[in-house]
PDB file of C-alpha atoms in Angstrom:
ATOM      1  CA  UNK F  19       0.000   0.000   0.000  1.00 85.00           C
ATOM      2  CA  UNK F  20       1.269   3.497  -0.790  1.00 89.00           C
ATOM      3  CA  UNK F  21       1.146   6.339   1.702  1.00 90.00           C
ATOM      4  CA  UNK F  22       0.164   9.799   0.499  1.00 90.00           C
ATOM      5  CA  UNK F  23      -0.733  13.203   1.896  1.00 93.00           C
ATOM      6  CA  UNK F  24      -3.592  15.470   0.902  1.00 92.00           C
ATOM      7  CA  UNK F  25      -4.674  18.938   1.937  1.00 93.00           C
ATOM      8  CA  UNK F  26      -8.295  19.571   2.899  1.00 92.00           C
ATOM      9  CA  UNK F  27     -10.161  22.719   3.842  1.00 92.00           C
ATOM     10  CA  UNK F  28     -10.813  22.734   7.595  1.00 94.00           C
ATOM     11  CA  UNK F  29     -14.573  22.358   7.147  1.00 93.00           C
ATOM     12  CA  UNK F  30     -14.207  19.315   4.871  1.00 93.00           C
ATOM     13  CA  UNK F  31     -11.703  17.750   7.256  1.00 95.00           C
ATOM     14  CA  UNK F  32     -14.156  18.213  10.138  1.00 96.00           C
ATOM     15  CA  UNK F  33     -17.037  16.691   8.187  1.00 95.00           C
ATOM     16  CA  UNK F  34     -14.880  13.738   7.125  1.00 95.00           C
ATOM     17  CA  UNK F  35     -13.613  13.172  10.672  1.00 96.00           C
ATOM     18  CA  UNK F  36     -17.176  13.192  12.082  1.00 95.00           C
ATOM     19  CA  UNK F  37     -18.314  10.826   9.309  1.00 94.00           C
ATOM     20  CA  UNK F  38     -15.499   8.373  10.087  1.00 95.00           C
ATOM     21  CA  UNK F  39     -16.021   8.608  13.851  1.00 95.00           C
ATOM     22  CA  UNK F  40     -19.767   8.035  13.543  1.00 95.00           C
ATOM     23  CA  UNK F  41     -19.184   4.876  11.494  1.00 93.00           C
ATOM     24  CA  UNK F  42     -16.190   3.747  13.565  1.00 94.00           C
ATOM     25  CA  UNK F  43     -13.833   3.615  10.590  1.00 94.00           C
ATOM     26  CA  UNK F  44     -10.547   5.348   9.883  1.00 95.00           C
ATOM     27  CA  UNK F  45     -10.328   8.452   7.747  1.00 95.00           C
ATOM     28  CA  UNK F  46      -8.011   6.476   5.455  1.00 94.00           C
ATOM     29  CA  UNK F  47     -10.808   3.982   4.853  1.00 94.00           C
ATOM     30  CA  UNK F  48     -13.245   6.830   4.122  1.00 95.00           C
ATOM     31  CA  UNK F  49     -10.850   8.227   1.522  1.00 94.00           C
ATOM     32  CA  UNK F  50     -10.107   4.819  -0.048  1.00 93.00           C
ATOM     33  CA  UNK F  51     -13.829   4.084  -0.369  1.00 92.00           C
ATOM     34  CA  UNK F  52     -14.547   7.582  -1.696  1.00 91.00           C
ATOM     35  CA  UNK F  53     -11.834   7.319  -4.365  1.00 89.00           C
ATOM     36  CA  UNK F  54     -12.997   3.845  -5.407  1.00 87.00           C
ATOM     37  CA  UNK F  55     -16.578   5.124  -5.751  1.00 86.00           C
ATOM     38  CA  UNK F  56     -15.492   8.288  -7.586  1.00 82.00           C
ATOM     39  CA  UNK F  57     -13.431   6.329 -10.098  1.00 80.00           C
ATOM     40  CA  UNK F  58     -16.212   3.764 -10.615  1.00 79.00           C
ATOM     41  CA  UNK F  59     -18.658   6.565 -11.373  1.00 76.00           C
ATOM     42  CA  UNK F  60     -16.398   8.578 -13.676  1.00 72.00           C
ATOM     43  CA  UNK F  61     -14.423   5.835 -15.377  1.00 70.00           C
ATOM     44  CA  UNK F  62     -15.038   5.555 -19.100  1.00 64.00           C
ATOM     45  CA  UNK F  63     -14.075   2.217 -20.584  1.00 59.00           C
ATOM     46  CA  UNK F  64     -12.556   2.104 -24.056  1.00 54.00           C
ATOM     47  CA  UNK F  65     -12.291   5.872 -24.390  1.00 57.00           C
ATOM     48  CA  UNK F  66     -10.391   7.105 -27.409  1.00 54.00           C
ATOM     49  CA  UNK F  67      -8.962  10.612 -27.264  1.00 51.00           C
ATOM     50  CA  UNK F  68     -10.750  12.995 -29.580  1.00 52.00           C
ATOM     51  CA  UNK F  69      -8.756  14.874 -32.254  1.00 55.00           C
ATOM     52  CA  UNK F  70      -9.508  18.149 -30.457  1.00 60.00           C
ATOM     53  CA  UNK F  71      -8.046  16.994 -27.158  1.00 62.00           C
ATOM     54  CA  UNK F  72      -9.400  15.782 -23.871  1.00 64.00           C
ATOM     55  CA  UNK F  73     -13.131  15.334 -23.285  1.00 65.00           C
ATOM     56  CA  UNK F  74     -14.666  15.015 -19.829  1.00 62.00           C
ATOM     57  CA  UNK F  75     -15.806  11.541 -18.726  1.00 63.00           C
ATOM     58  CA  UNK F  76     -19.457  10.594 -18.689  1.00 62.00           C
ATOM     59  CA  UNK F  77     -20.814  10.119 -15.180  1.00 59.00           C
ATOM     60  CA  UNK F  78     -22.474   6.777 -14.538  1.00 65.00           C
ATOM     61  CA  UNK F  79     -24.968   6.163 -11.763  1.00 63.00           C
ATOM     62  CA  UNK F  80     -23.834   4.051  -8.839  1.00 62.00           C
ATOM     63  CA  UNK F  81     -27.240   2.427  -8.579  1.00 63.00           C
ATOM     64  CA  UNK F  82     -27.303   3.170  -4.857  1.00 62.00           C
ATOM     65  CA  UNK F  83     -30.755   4.074  -3.607  1.00 61.00           C
ATOM     66  CA  UNK F  84     -30.062   4.126   0.117  1.00 66.00           C
ATOM     67  CA  UNK F  85     -27.263   4.784   2.561  1.00 67.00           C
ATOM     68  CA  UNK F  86     -25.021   1.684   2.341  1.00 66.00           C
ATOM     69  CA  UNK F  87     -23.914   2.272   5.958  1.00 70.00           C
ATOM     70  CA  UNK F  88     -27.455   2.224   7.372  1.00 73.00           C
ATOM     71  CA  UNK F  89     -27.542  -1.540   7.977  1.00 76.00           C
ATOM     72  CA  UNK F  90     -25.801  -2.886  11.075  1.00 80.00           C
ATOM     73  CA  UNK F  91     -23.893  -5.494   9.041  1.00 82.00           C
ATOM     74  CA  UNK F  92     -22.423  -3.037   6.498  1.00 76.00           C
ATOM     75  CA  UNK F  93     -18.816  -3.980   7.358  1.00 77.00           C
ATOM     76  CA  UNK F  94     -19.421  -7.684   6.790  1.00 81.00           C
ATOM     77  CA  UNK F  95     -21.172  -7.000   3.487  1.00 78.00           C
ATOM     78  CA  UNK F  96     -18.397  -4.658   2.335  1.00 74.00           C
ATOM     79  CA  UNK F  97     -15.632  -7.176   3.007  1.00 75.00           C
ATOM     80  CA  UNK F  98     -17.680 -10.063   1.583  1.00 78.00           C
ATOM     81  CA  UNK F  99     -18.082  -8.099  -1.676  1.00 74.00           C
ATOM     82  CA  UNK F 100     -14.369  -7.252  -1.799  1.00 73.00           C
ATOM     83  CA  UNK F 101     -13.333 -10.862  -1.193  1.00 73.00           C
ATOM     84  CA  UNK F 102     -15.734 -12.467  -3.650  1.00 69.00           C
TER      85      UNK F 102
END
């Protein structure tokens, strides 16, 4: 695993810290999950660069209709999905 540093506005740091504390997870795990979700949403498979240059990716829906952390067994489900 690679270590990295990021800079966050104080307000965003506070919101992220409260989010992690409420769910009893590390901030690193919040960021890893957020990046994985962001990339999954914005990733465009088979993209060919246009002659005019870069074009923004098309956003895809995650299909989530509810808070995935609402259920008491969210940790078990998360790790079961990752290990399957």
